XYZ file of C-alpha atoms in Angstrom:
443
model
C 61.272 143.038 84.375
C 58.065 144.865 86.132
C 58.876 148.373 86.848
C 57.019 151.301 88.610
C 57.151 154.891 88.089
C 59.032 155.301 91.482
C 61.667 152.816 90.084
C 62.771 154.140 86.616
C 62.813 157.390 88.886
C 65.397 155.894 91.689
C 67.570 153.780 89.187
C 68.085 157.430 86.998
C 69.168 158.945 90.352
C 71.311 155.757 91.749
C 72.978 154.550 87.968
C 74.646 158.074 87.566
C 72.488 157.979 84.519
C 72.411 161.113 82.857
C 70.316 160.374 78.916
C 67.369 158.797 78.481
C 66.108 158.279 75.134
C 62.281 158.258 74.608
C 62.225 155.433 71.337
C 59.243 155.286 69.342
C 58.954 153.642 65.536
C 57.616 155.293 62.435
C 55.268 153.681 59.937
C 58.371 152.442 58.099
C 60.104 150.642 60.723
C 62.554 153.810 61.651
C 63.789 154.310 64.832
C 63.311 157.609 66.051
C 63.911 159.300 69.520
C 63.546 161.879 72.256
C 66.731 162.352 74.193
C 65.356 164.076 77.449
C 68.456 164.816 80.467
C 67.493 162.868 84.118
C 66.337 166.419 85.169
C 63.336 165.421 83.183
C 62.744 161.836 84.167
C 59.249 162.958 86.272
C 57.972 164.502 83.234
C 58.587 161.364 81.247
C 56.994 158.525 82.990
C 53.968 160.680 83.343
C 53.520 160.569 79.779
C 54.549 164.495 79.274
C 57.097 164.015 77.025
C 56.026 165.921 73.540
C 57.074 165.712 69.959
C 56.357 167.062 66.432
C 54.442 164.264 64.976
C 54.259 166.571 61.665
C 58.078 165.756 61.331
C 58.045 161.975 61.855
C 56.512 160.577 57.760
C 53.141 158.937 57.758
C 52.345 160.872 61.037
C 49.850 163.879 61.450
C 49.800 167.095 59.633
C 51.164 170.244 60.513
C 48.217 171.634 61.640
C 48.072 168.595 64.873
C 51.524 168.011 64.962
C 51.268 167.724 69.013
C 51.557 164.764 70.260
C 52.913 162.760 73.764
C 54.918 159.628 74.410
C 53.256 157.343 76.829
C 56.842 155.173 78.098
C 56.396 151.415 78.171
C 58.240 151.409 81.982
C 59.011 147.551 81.869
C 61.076 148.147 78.453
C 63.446 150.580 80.626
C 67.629 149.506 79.742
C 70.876 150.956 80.144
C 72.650 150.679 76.900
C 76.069 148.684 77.962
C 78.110 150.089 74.982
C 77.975 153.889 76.446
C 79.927 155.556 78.554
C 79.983 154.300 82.303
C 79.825 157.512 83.307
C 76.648 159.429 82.265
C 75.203 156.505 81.291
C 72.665 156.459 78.348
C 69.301 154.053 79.106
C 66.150 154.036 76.872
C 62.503 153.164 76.929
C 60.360 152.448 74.431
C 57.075 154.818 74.014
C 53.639 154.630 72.504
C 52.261 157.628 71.051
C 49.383 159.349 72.120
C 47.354 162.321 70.989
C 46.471 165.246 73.349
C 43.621 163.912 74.363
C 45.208 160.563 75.538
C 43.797 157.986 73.127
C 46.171 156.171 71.335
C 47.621 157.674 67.722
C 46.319 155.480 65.058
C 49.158 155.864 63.068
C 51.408 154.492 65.970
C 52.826 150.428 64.796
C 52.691 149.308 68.219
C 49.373 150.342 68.853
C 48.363 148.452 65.879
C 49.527 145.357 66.898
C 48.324 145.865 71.010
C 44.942 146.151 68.516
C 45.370 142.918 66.718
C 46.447 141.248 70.270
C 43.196 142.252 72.014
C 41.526 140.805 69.210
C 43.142 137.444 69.872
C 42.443 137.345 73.678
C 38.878 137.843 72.593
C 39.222 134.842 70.643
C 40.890 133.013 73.534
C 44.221 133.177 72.658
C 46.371 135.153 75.891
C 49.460 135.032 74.212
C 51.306 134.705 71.127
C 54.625 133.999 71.302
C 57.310 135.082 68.770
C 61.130 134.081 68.201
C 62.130 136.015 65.205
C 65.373 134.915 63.424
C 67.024 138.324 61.380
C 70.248 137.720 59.405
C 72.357 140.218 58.674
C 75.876 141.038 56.424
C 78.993 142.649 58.095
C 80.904 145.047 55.657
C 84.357 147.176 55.658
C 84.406 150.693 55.528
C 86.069 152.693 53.792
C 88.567 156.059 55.017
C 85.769 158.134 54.619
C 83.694 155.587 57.202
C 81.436 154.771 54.484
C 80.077 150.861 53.779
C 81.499 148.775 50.852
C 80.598 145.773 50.275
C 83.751 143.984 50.694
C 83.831 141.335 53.766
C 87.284 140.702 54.330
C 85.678 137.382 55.100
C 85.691 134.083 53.733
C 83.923 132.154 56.111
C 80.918 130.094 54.999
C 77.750 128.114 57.225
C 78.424 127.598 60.964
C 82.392 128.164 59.939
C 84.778 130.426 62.982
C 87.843 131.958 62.662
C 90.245 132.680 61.603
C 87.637 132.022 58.506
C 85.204 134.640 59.923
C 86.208 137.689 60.577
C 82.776 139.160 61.911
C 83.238 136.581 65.115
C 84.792 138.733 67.298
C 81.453 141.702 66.611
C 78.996 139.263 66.956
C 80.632 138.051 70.695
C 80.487 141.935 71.717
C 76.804 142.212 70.269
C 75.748 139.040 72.443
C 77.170 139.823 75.072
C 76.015 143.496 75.056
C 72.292 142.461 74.388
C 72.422 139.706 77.396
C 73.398 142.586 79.427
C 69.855 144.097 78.487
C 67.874 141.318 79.154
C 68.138 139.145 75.876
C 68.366 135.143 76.541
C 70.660 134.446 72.997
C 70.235 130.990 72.251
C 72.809 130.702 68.817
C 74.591 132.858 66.641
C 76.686 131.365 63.772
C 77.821 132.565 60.548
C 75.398 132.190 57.560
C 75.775 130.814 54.048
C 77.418 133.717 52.499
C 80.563 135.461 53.106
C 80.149 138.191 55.635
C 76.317 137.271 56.613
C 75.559 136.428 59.817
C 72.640 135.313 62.286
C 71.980 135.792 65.818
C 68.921 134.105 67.286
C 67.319 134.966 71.429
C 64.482 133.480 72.995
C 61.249 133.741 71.896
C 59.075 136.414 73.453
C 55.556 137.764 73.185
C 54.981 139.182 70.432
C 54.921 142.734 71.470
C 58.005 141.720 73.379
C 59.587 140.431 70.505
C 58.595 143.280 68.109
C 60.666 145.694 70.708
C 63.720 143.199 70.965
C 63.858 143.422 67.210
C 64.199 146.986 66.986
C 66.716 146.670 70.114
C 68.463 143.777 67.907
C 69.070 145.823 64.731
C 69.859 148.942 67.179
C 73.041 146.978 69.295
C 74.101 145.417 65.601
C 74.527 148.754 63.974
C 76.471 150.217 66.671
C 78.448 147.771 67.703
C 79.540 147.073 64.352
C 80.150 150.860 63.750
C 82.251 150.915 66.683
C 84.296 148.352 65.173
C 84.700 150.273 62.011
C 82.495 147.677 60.377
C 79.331 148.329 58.755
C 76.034 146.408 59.720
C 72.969 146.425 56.996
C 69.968 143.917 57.548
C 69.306 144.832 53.394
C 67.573 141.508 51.728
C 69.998 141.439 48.818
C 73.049 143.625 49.453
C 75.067 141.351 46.805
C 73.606 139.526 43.601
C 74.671 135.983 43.191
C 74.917 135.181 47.018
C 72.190 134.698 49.605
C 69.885 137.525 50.685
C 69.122 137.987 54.542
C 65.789 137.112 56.028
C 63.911 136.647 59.154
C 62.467 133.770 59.768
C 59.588 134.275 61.984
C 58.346 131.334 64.353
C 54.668 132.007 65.752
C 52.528 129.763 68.278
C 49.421 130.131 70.225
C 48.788 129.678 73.853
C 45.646 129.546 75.879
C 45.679 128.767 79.354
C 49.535 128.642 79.000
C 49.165 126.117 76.753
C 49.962 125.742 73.050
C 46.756 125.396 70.700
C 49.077 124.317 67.348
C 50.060 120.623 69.495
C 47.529 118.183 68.867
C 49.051 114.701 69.867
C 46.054 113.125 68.150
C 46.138 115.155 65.129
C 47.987 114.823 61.587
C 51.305 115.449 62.546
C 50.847 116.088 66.054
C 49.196 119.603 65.162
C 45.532 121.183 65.604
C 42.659 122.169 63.215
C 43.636 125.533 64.459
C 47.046 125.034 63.638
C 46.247 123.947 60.601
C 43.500 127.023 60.113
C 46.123 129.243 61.012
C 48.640 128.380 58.272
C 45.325 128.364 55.960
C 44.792 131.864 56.920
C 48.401 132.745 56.669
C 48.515 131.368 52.869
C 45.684 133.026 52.023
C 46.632 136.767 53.158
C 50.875 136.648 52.309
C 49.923 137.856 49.412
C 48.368 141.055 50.592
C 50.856 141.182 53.430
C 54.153 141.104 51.326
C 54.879 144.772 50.926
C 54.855 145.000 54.596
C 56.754 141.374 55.403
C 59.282 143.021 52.521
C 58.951 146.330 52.344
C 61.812 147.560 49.727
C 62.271 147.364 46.272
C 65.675 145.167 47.351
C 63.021 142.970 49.235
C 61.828 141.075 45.880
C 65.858 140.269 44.254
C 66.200 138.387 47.407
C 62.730 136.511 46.633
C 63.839 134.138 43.980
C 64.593 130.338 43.315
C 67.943 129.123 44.198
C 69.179 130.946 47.246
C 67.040 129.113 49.729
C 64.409 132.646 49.917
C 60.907 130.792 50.227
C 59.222 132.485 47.306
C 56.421 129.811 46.507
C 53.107 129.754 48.380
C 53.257 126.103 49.873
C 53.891 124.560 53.292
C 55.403 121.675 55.092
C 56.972 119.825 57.659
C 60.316 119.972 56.519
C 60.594 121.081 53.277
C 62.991 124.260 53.677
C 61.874 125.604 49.796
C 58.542 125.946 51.108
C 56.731 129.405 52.217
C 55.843 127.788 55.846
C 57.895 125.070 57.580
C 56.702 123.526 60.696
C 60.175 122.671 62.691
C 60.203 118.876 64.004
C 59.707 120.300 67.614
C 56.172 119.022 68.990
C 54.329 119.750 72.503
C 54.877 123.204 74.188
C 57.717 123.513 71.087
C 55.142 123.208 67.930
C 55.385 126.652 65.629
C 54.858 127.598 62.252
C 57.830 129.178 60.938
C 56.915 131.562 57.870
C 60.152 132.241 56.387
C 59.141 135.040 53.858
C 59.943 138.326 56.226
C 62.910 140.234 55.375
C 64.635 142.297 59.100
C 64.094 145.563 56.927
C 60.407 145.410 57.759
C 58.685 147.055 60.688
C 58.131 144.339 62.639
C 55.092 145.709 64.714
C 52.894 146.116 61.351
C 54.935 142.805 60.293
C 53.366 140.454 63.273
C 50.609 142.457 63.144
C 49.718 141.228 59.834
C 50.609 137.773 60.661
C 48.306 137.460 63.358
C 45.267 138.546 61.853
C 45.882 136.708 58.777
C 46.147 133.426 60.936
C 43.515 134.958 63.601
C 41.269 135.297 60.137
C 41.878 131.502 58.938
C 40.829 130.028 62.433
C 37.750 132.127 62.836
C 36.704 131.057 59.298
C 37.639 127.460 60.015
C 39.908 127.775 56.568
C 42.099 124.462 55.315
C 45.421 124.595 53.636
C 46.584 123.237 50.714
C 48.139 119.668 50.275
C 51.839 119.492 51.944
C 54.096 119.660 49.593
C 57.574 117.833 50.599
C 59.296 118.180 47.093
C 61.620 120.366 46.233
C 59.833 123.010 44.774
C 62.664 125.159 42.992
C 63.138 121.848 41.316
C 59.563 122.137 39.903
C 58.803 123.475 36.727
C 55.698 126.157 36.060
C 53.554 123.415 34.908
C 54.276 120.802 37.988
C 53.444 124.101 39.814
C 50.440 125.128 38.516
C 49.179 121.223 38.875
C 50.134 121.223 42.438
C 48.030 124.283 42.672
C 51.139 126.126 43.834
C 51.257 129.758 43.318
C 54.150 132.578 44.058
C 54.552 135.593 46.122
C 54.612 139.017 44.478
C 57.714 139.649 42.180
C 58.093 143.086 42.532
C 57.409 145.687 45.137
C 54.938 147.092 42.514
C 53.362 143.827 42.677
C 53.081 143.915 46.020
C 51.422 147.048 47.432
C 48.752 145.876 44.638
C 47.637 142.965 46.274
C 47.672 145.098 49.488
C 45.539 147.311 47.889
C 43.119 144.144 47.432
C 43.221 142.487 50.910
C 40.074 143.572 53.007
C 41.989 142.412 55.930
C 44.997 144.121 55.809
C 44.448 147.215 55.607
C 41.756 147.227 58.365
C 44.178 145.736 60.547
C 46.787 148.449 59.749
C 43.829 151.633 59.931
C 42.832 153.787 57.521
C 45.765 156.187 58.466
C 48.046 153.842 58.327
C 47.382 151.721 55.320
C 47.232 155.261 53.049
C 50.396 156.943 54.297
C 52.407 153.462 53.560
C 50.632 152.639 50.177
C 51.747 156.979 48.928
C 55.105 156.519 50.992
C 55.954 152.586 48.741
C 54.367 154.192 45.787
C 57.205 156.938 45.277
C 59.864 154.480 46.558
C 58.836 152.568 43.534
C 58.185 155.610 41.123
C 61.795 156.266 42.234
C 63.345 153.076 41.396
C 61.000 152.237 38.107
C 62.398 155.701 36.622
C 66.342 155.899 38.266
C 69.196 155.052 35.386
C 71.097 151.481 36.965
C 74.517 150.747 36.638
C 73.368 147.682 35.175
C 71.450 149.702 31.934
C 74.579 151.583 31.784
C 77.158 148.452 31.715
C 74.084 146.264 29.445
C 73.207 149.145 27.001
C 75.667 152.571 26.541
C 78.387 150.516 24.227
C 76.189 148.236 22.266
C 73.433 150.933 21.570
């Protein structure tokens, strides 16, 4: 919905709304806020609304730590699981610098970047529907997660089976209530996991309603003494939780990837595009899965695409293109994980597709066998190579892709690299439960 100024400013006063909180996202994908009282509304929709960027990680230094939220007026919402009285509404906020240009180290102003670029190409939109699974745990007296379920429902299965039902009816019908069209949600594969899909948006759009998605989930979950984690791989042995994201093109309102008279009803740019997204997944991993956890999730046998390949139909493939032709026609890249930040995430995507269509690039052969089925060699002879296997693995092809990191700045790209650096350092050199159950008896 189109607002004005003079609107958000009429609703506060009319709504009895008393909160507002000023949302921006760090480089990491965090949610972070400004709570400002309705006394303050004025001040906030003419962008002079401050905060410490030296506090937020991967911002500015202490020494420029001013800096101003510029609010996004048509993302204003009341959040329907507050109080009806004093009610609590948000909107979302790029950050600016004193002088009024945009941060560079904002997310969303890196992909607004990478969107401008496309227009220039000819694309006015591109349109996003981002699927993000999720697990449902207990808690325990203290309130804090397990990872038992209490649940042992299984794909598309209800209750009395699944116990998360009656959560994921409040979280749809909380998030219709701010503007989401939901068009499924089911139970997943494994026990406790779940998946609720809404309408594809633009992607800036969408990049907002998935931070609003994983926002609702938590709390709504929390209020029902349940605990929601969008983690990749919260349990070994069972599925991980991804997010399959669906992309298309439009130009003129209409979809460049449908081709009626081309192989399988899709474009040369179609095709260019999942040429360009093949050939930068690589270097876009450690921000498509951005965790340590991101890469036990990316492994044969628990349907996690971790092969570079595409197809029509084939699910163990890197890129499926869904049967859905004309205004429908996608390509779904089922790699991302929900822990990443999705504004670098589509970011990313777009300029690695954006890339392969401006350098007219061709994939690969389809590949409609199973590949977990295929051993190295039938691999390797199909030309068929993997994604990173480790986060360490990852942030060193980043380090290698041109592309990348000029599409996520200078500022940007260094603060993430140090901040997934230590996050591995961490991990490489912290004592497991594993070593300890493997090792302490036998040695």
């Amino acid at each position: 919905m189109a607002y004005t100024k003079e609107d958000i400013i009429r609703k506060i006063k009319e709504e009895d709304i008393e909160f507002i909180r000023m949302q921006f996202t760090d480089i990491f994908g965090q949610l972070k806020n400004v709570a400002i009282t309705a006394s303050q509304i004025e001040k906030a929709v003419h962008n002079e609304v401050m905060l410490d960027g030296s506090s937020i990680e991967g911002f500015v230094r202490i020494n420029e730590s001013d800096q101003y939220l510029y609010p996004d007026l048509d993302s204003f919402v009341v959040f329907p699981w507050r109080p009806q009285h004093g009610k609590v509404a948000r909107l979302i906020c790029d950050v600016h610098n004193p002088d009024g240009s945009l941060f560079v180290g904002d997310p969303r102003g890196v992909l607004k970047k990478v969107l401008e670029r496309a227009k220039r190409m000819g694309y006015d939109t591109f349109n996003v529907g981002p699927e993000a699974e999720f697990f449902l745990f207990q808690t325990d007296a203290e309130g804090k997660p397990t990872t038992k379920t209490n649940d042992e429902a299984g794909y598309f299965d209800l209750g009395p089976l699944d116990h998360g039902e009656e959560t994921r009816r409040e979280i749809c019908l909380a998030l219709e209530q701010m503007g989401f069209e939901i068009e499924a949600s089911h139970h997943e594969v494994a026990q406790g996991q779940h998946e609720i899909d809404f309408k594809y948006a633009d992607a800036l759009r969408a990049a907002d309603n998935i931070m609003t998605f994983k926002l609702a989930v938590k709390t709504l979950a929390q209020k029902n003494s349940l605990h929601a984690t969008f983690m990749p791989k919260p349990i070994f042995g069972i599925n991980g939780s991804g997010m399959h994201t669906n992309m298309s093109l439009l130009r003129g309102g209409k979809n460049v990837f449908a081709d009626p008279a081309g192989e399988k009803g899709l474009s040369k740019e179609c095709y260019s595009f999942i040429a360009g997204l093949l050939h930068h997944v690589q270097g876009f991993a450690a921000i498509t899965n951005p965790l340590v956890n991101s890469y036990k999730r990316l492994v044969p046998g628990y349907e996690a695409p971790c092969y570079l390949a595409w197809s029509a139909s084939n699910r163990s493939a890197l890129i499926r293109i869904p049967a859905t032709r004309g205004m429908g026609t996608r390509v779904e890249l089922r790699s991302p994980d929900p822990c990443c930040n999705p504004y670098l995430a589509l970011a990313v995507c777009l300029a690695a597709g954006l890339d392969g269509i401006e350098k007219g690039m061709v994939p690969p052969a389809e590949i409609t066998e199973n590949i977990f089925k295929m051993d190295q060699v039938t691999r390797e002879a199909n030309g068929i190579a993997s994604l990173p296997g480790s986060l360490e693995e990852a942030i060193e092809a980043l380090e290698n892709d041109e592309l990348i990191l000029e599409t996520l700045g200078t500022h940007i790209a260094e603060n993430y690299i140090e901040g997934k650096k230590k996050e591995w350092d961490e991990y490489r050199t912290r004592v497991s439960s594993w070593e300890r159950e493997k090792y302490i008896i036998n040695y």
